[in-house]
CSV table of C-alpha atoms and ligand atoms in Angstrom, one decimal:
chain,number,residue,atom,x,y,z
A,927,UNK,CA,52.8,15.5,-35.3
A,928,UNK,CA,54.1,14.3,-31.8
A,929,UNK,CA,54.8,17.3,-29.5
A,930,UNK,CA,58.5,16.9,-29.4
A,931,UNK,CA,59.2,20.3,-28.4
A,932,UNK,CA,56.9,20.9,-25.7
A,933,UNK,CA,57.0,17.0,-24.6
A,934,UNK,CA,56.3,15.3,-21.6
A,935,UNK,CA,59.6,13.4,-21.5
A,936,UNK,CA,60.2,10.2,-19.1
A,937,UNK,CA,63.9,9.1,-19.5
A,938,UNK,CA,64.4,6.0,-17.5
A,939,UNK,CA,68.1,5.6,-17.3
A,940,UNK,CA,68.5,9.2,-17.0
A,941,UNK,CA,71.5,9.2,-14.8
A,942,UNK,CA,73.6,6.8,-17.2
A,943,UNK,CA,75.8,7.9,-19.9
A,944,UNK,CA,73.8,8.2,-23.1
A,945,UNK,CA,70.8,9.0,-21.1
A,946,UNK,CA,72.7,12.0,-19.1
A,947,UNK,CA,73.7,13.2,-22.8
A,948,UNK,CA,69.8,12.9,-23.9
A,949,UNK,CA,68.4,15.2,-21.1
A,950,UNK,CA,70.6,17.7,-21.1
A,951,UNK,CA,70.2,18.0,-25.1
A,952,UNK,CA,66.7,18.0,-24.6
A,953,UNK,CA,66.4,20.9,-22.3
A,954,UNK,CA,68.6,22.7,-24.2
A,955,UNK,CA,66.9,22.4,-27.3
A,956,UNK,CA,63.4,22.0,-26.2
A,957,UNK,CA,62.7,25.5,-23.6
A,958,UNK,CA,59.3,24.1,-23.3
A,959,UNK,CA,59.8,20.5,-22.4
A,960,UNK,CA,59.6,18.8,-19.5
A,961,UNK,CA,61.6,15.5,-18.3
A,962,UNK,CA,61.4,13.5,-15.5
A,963,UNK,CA,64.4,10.9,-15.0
A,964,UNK,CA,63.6,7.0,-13.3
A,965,UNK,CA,66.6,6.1,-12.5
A,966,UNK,CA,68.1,3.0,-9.9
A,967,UNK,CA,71.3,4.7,-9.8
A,968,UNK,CA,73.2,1.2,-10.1
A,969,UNK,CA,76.8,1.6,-10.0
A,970,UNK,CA,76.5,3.0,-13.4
A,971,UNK,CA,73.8,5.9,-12.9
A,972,UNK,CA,75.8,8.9,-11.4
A,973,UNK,CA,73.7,11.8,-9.8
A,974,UNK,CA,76.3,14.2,-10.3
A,975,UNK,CA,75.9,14.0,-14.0
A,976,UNK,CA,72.4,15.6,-13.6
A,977,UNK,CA,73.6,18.6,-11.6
A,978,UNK,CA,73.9,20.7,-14.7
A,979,UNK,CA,69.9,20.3,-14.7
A,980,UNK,CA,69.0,19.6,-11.4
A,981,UNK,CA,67.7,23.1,-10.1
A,982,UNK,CA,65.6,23.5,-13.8
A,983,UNK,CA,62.4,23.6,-13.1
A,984,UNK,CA,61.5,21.6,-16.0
A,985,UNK,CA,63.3,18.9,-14.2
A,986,UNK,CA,62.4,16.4,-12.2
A,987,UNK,CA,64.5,13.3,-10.6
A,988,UNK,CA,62.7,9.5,-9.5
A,989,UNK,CA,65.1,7.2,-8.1
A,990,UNK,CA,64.0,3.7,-8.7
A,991,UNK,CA,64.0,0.3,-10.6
A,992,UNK,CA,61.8,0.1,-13.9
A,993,UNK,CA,61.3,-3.4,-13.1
A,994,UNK,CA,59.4,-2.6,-10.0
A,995,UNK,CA,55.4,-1.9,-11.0
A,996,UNK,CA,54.8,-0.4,-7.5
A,997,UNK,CA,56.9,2.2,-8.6
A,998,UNK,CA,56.5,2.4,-12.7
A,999,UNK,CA,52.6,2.2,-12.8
A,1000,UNK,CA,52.0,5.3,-10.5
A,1001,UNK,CA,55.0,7.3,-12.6
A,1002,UNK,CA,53.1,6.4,-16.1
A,1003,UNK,CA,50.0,7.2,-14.8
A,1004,UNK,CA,50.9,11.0,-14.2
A,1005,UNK,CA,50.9,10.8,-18.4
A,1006,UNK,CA,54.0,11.4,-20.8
A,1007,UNK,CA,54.0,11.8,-24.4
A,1008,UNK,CA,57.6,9.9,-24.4
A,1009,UNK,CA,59.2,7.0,-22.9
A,1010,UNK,CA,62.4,6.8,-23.9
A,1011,UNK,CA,64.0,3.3,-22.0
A,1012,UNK,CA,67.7,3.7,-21.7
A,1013,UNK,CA,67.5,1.7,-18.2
A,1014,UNK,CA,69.7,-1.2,-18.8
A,1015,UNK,CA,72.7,-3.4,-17.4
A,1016,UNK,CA,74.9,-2.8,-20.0
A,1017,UNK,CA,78.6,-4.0,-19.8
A,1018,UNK,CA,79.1,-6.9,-21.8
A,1019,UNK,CA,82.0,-8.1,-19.6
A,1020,UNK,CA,79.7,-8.1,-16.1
A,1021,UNK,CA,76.9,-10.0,-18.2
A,1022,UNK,CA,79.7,-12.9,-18.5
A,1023,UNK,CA,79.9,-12.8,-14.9
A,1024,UNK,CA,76.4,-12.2,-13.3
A,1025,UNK,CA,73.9,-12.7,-16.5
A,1026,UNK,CA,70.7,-12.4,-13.3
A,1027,UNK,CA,70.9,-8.5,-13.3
A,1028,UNK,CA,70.8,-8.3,-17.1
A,1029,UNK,CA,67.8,-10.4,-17.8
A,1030,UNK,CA,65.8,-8.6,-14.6
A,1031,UNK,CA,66.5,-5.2,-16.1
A,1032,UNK,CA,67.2,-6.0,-20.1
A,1033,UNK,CA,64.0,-8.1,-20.2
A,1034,UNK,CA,61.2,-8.4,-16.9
A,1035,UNK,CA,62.2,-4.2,-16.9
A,1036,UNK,CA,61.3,-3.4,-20.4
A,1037,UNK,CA,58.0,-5.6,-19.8
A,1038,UNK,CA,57.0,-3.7,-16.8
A,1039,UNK,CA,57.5,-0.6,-18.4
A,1040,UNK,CA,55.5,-2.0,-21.7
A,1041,UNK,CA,52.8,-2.9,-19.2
A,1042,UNK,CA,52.4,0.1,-17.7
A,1043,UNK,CA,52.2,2.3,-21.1
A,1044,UNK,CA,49.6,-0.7,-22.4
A,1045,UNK,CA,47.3,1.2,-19.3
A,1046,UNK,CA,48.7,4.7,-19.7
A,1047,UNK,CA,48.7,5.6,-23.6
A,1048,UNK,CA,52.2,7.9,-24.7
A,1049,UNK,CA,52.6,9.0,-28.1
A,1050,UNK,CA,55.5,7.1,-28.7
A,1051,UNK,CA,57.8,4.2,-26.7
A,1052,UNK,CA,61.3,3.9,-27.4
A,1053,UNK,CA,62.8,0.9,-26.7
A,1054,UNK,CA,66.7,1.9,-27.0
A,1055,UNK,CA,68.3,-1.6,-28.4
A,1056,UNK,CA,71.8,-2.6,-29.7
A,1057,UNK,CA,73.7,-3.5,-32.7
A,1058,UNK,CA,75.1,-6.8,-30.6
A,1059,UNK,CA,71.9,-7.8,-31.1
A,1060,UNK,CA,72.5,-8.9,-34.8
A,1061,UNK,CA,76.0,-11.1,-32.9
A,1062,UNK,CA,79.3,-10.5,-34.6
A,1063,UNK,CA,78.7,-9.2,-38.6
A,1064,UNK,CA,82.0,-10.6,-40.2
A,1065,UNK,CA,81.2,-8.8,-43.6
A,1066,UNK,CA,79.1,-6.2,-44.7
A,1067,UNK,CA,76.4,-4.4,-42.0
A,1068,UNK,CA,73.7,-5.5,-40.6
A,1069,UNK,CA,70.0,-4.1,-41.9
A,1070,UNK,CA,66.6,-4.1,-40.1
A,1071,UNK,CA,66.1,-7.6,-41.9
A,1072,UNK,CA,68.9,-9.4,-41.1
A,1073,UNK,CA,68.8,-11.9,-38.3
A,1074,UNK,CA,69.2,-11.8,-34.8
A,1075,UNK,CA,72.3,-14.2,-33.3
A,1076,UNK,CA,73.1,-12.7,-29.8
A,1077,UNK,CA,76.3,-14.2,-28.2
A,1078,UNK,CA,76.5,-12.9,-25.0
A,1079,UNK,CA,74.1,-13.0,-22.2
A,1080,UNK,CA,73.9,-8.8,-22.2
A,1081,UNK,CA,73.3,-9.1,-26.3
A,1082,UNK,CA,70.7,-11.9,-25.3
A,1083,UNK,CA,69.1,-9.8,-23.1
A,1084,UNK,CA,68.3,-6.7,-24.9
A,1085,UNK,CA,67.5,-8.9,-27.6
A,1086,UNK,CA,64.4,-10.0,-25.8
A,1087,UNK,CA,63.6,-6.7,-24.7
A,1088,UNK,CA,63.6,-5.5,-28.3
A,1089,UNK,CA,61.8,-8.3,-29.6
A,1090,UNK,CA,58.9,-8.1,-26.5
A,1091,UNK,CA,59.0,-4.3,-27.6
A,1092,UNK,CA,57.8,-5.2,-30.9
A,1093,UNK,CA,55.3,-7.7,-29.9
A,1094,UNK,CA,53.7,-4.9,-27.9
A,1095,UNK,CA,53.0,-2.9,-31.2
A,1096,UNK,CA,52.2,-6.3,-33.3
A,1097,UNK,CA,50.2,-7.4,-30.4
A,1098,UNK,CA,48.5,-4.6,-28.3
A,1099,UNK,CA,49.3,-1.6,-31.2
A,1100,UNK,CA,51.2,0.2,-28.3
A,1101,UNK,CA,53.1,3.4,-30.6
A,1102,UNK,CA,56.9,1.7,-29.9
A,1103,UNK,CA,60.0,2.6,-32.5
A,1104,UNK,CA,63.5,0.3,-31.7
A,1105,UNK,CA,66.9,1.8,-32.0
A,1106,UNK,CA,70.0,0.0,-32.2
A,1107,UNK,CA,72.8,1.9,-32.0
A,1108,UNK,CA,76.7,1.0,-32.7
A,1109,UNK,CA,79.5,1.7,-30.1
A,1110,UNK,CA,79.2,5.0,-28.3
A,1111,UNK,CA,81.7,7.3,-26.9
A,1112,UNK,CA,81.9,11.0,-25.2
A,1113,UNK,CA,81.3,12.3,-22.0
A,1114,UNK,CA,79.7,11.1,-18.7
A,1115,UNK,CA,81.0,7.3,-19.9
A,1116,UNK,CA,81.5,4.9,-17.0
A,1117,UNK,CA,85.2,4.1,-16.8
A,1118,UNK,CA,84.5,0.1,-17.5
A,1119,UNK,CA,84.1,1.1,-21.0
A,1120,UNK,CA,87.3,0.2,-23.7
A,1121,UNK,CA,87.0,4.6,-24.3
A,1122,UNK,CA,86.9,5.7,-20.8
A,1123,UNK,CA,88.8,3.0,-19.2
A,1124,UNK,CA,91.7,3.3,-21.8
A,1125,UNK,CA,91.9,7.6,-21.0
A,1126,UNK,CA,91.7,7.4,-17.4
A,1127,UNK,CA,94.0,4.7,-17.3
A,1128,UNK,CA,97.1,6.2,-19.4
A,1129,UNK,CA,96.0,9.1,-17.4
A,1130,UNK,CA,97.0,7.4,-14.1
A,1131,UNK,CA,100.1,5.8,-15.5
A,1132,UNK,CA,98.2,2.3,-15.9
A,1133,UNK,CA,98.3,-0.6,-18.5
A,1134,UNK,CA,95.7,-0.3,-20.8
A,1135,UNK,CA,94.3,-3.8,-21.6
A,1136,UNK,CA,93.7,-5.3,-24.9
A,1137,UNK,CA,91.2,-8.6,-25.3
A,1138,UNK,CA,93.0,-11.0,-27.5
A,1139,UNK,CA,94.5,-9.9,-30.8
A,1140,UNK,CA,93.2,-6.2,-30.2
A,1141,UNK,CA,91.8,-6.4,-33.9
A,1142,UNK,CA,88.1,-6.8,-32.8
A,1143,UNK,CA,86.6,-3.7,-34.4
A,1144,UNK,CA,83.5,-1.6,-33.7
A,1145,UNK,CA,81.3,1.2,-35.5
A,1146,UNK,CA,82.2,4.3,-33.4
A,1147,UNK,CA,79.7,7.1,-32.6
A,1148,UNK,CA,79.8,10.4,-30.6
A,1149,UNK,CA,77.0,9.7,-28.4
A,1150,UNK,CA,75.1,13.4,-29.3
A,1151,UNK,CA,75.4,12.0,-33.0
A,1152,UNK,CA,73.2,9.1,-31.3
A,1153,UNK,CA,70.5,11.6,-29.3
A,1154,UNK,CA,70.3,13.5,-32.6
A,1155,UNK,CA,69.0,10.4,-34.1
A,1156,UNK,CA,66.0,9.7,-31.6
A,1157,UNK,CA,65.2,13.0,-31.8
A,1158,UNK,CA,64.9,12.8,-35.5
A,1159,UNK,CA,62.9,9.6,-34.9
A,1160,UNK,CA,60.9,11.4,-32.2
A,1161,UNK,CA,59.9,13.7,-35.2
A,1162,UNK,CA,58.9,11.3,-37.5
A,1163,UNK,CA,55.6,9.5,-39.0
A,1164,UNK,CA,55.7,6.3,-39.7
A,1165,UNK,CA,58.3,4.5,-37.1
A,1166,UNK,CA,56.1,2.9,-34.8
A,1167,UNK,CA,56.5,-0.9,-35.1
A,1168,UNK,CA,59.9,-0.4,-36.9
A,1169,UNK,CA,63.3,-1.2,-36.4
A,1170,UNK,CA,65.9,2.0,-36.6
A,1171,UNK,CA,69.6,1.0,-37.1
A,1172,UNK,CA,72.0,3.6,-36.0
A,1173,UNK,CA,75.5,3.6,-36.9
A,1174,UNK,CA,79.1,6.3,-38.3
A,1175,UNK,CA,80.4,3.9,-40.3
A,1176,UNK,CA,83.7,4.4,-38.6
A,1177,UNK,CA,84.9,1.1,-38.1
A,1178,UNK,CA,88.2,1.0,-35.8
A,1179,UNK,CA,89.9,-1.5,-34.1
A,1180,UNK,CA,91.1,-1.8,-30.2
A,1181,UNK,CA,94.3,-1.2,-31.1
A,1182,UNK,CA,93.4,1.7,-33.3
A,1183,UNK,CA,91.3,3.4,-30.6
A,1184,UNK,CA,94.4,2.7,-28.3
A,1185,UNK,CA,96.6,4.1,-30.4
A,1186,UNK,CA,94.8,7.0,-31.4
A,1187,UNK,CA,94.0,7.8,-27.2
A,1188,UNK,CA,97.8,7.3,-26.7
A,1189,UNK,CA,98.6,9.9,-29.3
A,1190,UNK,CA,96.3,12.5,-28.0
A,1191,UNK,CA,97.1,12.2,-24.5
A,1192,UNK,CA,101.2,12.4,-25.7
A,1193,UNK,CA,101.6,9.2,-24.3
A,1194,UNK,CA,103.3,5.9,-26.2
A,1195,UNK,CA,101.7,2.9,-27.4
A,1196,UNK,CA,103.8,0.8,-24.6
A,1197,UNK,CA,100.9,1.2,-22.3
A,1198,UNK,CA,99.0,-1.4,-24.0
A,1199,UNK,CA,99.3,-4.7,-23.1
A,1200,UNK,CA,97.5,-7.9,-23.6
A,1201,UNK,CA,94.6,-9.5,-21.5
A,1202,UNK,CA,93.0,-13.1,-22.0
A,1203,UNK,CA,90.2,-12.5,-24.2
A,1204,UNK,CA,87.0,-11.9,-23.4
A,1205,UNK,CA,84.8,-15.3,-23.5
A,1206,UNK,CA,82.6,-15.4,-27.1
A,1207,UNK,CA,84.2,-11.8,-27.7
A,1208,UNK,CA,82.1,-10.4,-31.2
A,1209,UNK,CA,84.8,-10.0,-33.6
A,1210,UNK,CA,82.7,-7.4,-35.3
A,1211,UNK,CA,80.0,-5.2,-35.2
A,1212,UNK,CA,78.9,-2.9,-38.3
A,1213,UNK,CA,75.1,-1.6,-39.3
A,1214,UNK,CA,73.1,0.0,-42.1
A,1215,UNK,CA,71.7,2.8,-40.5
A,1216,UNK,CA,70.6,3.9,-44.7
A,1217,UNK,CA,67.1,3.2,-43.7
A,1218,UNK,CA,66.7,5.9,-40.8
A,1219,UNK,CA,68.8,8.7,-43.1
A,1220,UNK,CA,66.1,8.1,-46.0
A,1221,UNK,CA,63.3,8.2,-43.7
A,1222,UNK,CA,64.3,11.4,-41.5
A,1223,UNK,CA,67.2,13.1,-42.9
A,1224,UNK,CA,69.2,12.4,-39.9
A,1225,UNK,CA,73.3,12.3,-40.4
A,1226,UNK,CA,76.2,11.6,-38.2
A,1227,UNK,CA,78.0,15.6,-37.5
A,1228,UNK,CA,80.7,14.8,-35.0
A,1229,UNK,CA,83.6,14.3,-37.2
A,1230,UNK,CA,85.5,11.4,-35.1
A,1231,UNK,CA,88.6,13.1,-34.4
A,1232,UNK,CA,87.2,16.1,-33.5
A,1233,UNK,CA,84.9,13.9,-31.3
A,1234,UNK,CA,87.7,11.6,-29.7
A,1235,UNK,CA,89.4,14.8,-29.1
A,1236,UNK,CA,86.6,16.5,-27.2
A,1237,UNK,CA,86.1,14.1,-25.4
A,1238,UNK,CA,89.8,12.9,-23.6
A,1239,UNK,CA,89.7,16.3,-23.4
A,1240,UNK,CA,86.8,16.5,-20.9
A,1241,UNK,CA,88.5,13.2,-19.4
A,1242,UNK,CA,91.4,15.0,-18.7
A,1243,UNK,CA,89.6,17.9,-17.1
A,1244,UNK,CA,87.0,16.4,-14.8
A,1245,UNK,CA,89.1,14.1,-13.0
A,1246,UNK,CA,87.0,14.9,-10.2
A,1247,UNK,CA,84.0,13.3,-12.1
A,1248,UNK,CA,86.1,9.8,-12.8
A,1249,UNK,CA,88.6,9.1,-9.7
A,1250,UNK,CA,86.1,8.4,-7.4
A,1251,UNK,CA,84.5,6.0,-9.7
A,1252,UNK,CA,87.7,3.9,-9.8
A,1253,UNK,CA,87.7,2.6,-6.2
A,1254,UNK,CA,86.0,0.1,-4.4
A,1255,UNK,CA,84.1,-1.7,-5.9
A,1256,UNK,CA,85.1,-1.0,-9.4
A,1257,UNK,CA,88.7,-1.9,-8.2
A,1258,UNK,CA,87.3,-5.7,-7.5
A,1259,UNK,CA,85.6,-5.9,-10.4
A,1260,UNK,CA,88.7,-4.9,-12.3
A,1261,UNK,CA,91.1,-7.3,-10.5
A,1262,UNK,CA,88.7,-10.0,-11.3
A,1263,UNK,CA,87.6,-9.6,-14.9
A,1264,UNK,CA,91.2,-8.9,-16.4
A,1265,UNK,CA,94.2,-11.3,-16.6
A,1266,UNK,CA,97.1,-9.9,-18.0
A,1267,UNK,CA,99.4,-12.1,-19.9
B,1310,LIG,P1,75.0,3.1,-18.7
B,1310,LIG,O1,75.4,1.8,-18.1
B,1310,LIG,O2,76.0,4.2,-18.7
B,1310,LIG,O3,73.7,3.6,-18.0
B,1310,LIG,C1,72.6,2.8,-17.6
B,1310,LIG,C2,71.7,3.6,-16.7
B,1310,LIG,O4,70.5,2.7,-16.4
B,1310,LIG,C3,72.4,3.9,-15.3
B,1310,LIG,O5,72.1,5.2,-14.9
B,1310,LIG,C4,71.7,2.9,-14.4
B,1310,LIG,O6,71.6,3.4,-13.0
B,1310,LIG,C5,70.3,2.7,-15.0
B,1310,LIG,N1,69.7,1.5,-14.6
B,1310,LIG,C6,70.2,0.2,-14.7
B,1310,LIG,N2,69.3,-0.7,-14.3
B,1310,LIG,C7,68.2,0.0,-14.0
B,1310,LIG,C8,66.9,-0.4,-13.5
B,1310,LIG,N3,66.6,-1.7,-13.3
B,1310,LIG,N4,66.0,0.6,-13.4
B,1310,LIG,C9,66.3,1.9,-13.6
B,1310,LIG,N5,67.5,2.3,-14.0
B,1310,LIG,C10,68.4,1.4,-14.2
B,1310,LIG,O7,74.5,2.7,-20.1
B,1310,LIG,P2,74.6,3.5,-21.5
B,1310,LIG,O8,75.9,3.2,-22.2
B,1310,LIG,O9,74.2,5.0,-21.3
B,1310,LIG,O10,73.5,2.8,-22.4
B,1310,LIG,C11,72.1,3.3,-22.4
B,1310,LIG,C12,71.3,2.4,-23.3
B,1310,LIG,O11,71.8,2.4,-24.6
B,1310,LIG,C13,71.2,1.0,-22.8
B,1310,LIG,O12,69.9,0.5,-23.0
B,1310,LIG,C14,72.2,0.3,-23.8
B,1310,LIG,O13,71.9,-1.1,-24.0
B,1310,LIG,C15,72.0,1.1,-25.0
B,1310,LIG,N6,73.2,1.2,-25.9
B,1310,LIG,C16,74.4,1.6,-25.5
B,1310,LIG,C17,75.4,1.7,-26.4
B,1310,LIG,C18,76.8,2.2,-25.9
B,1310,LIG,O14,77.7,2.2,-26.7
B,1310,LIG,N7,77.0,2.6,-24.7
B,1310,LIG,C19,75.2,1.5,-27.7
B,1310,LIG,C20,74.0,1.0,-28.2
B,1310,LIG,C21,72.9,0.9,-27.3
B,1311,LIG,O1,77.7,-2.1,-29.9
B,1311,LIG,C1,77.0,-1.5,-28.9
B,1311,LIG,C2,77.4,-1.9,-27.5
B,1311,LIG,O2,78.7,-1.3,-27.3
B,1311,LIG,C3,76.5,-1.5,-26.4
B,1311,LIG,O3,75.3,-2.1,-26.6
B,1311,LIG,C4,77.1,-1.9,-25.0
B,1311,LIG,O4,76.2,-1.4,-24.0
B,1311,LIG,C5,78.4,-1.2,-24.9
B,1311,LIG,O5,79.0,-1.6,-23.7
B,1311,LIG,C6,79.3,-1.6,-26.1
B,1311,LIG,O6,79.7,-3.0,-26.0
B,1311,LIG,P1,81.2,-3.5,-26.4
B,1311,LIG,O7,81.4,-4.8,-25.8
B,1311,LIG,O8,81.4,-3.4,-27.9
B,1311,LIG,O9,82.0,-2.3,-25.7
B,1311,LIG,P2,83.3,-2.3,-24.8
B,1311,LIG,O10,83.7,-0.9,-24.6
B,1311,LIG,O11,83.2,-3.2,-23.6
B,1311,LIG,O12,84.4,-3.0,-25.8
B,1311,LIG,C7,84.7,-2.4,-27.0
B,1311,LIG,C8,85.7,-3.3,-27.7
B,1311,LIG,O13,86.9,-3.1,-26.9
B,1311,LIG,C9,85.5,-4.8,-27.7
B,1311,LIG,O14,86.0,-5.4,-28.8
B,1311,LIG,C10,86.2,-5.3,-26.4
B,1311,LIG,C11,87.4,-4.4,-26.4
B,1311,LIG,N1,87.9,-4.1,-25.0
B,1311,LIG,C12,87.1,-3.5,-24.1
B,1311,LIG,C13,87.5,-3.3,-22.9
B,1311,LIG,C14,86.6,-2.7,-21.8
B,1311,LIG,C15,89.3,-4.3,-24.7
B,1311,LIG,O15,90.0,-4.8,-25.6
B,1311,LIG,N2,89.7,-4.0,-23.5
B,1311,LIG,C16,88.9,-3.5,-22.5
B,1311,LIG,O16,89.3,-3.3,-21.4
């Protein structure tokens, strides 16, 4: 049995969106845990999001890059039961334009991490992947078997980091179980993201823009429904050197989501408007998550429209949290990356 409730936790990626949603859930449900956050607070890893946990003892925050041993080794060396390695370069669109960043962090940072646990044994390493790994699934879901066909250099990326993940178990039997999750959604989501960007944009009166056709769908999952799930696989024997797809089944389209975001916040669907599509855009993405609800009992509970509720609802009420991200440098970013038609 691995001490999940009274766990030394290193989250790397801590201050990101799924991992902000992992620590808080694990203090709250686990009064005798303790979790430490590495974090390199790029533009996507926002302090304030740990303020909720930031004066519990139990707490503890370590800005820095998991690609840097000068700083990993040392931090592993204090001992943890868990790594959980949510550190990543994650938007798909920034990949197209600046792949370096994604194969430092995606791959050389999961190595470093890898290397360091090889020295510093934890009970269990996991190396939080992707369903874009398995590239665009045009019928059917993906398994654990099927094959890997990346098509973006982000998807690429974590694709190596999975795979070198893996080869640490086959290789040096280092105790590492692989996720790969579907689309997420919820609070504490950068604003780059198709969820976040289209609510705070019909929130400030802006275009929201659709890729191409708008009929590129994804699974969609509320991202507690996807903590739930590693701590499920935290609990479990027999998941070291395996693969754990995680998905809702709850395919939507762009346009759907758009649609669906327009009706909640009262607004029409004449806010959406077309954008030149994203280069090698997946056309879909859909797993068979069968394997991990068989094996630990673990289900989706969010319903989704009680989910996508929730959460433009927490949109709509911590402005403060959002309008500062969408300045500066985001602003560039934006101007550059869409073209509307
Ligand atoms: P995010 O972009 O919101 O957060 C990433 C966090 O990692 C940020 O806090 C950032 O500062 C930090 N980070 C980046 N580079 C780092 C480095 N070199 N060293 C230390 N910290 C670094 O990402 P997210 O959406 O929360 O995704 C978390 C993980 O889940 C990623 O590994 C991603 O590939 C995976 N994932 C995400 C989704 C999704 O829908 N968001 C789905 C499946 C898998
Ligand atoms: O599938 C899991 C992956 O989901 C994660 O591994 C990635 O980290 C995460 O970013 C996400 O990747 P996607 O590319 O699927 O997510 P994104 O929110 O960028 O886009 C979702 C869909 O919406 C996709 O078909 C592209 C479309 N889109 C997105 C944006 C941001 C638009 O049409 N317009 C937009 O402005």
């Amino acid at each position: 049995m691995r001490p999940v409730e009274t766990g030394r936790y290193l989250v790397t990626g801590g201050a990101g969106f799924i991992g902000t949603n992992f620590v808080h859930e694990c203090l709250r449900r686990h009064p005798q845990a303790q979790v430490t956050v590495l974090d390199k607070l790029t533009y996507a890893g926002n302090p304030r999001n740990l303020d909720p946990v930031r004066n519990d003892p139990r707490f503890r925050f370590v800005q820095g890059d998991i690609a840097d041993a000068a700083i990993v080794e040392p931090l592993i060396a204090e001992g943890f039961d868990f790594v959980i390695n949510f550190a990543a370069e994650t938007h798909v669109d920034r990949s197209i334009g600046d792949p370096a960043s994604f194969v430092k962090t995606d791959v050389f940072g999961v190595y470093t991490l890898l290397e360091a646990v090889r020295k510093h044994p934890v009970s269990l390493f996991v190396q939080i992947s992707t369903d874009e790994v398995y590239g665009e699934i045009l019928d059917g879901a993906a398994t654990e078997q099927s094959p890997l066909l990346p098509r973006n250099p982000y998807s690429a990326s974590k694709a190596g980091g999975d795979r070198l993940a893996y080869s640490y178990w086959a290789t040096y039997d280092i105790p590492v179980a692989i996720t790969r999750c579907s689309n997420n959604y919820g609070p504490y989501q950068y604003p780059e993201k198709l969820v976040p960007l289209f609510v705070t944009n019909a929130l400030q009166g802006e275009k929201l823009p659709v890729y191409g056709s708008g009929k590129n769908t994804r699974d969609w999952i509320h991202a507690l429904d996807h903590v739930n799930a590693i701590f499920h696989i935290l609990a479990a024997d027999g998941v070291e050197g395996e693969v754990w797809n995680i998905g809702a089944e709850n395919e939507r389209s762009v346009l759907e989501i758009g649609g669906e975001l327009l009706r909640l916040l009262g607004k029409t669907d004449a806010l959406l408007a077309s954008v030149v599509d994203r280069p090698g855009h997946d056309r879909r993405y859909a797993v068979d998550s069968s394997k991990l609800r068989a094996k630990t009992g673990w289900k989706c509970e969010v319903p989704f429209e009680q989910g996508l509720a929730e959460t433009v609802r927490w949109y709509e009420e911590n402005a403060d949290w959002w309008r500062p991200l969408k300045s500066g440098e985001f602003l560039d970013y934006y101007k550059r990356n869409y073209k509307f038609l």
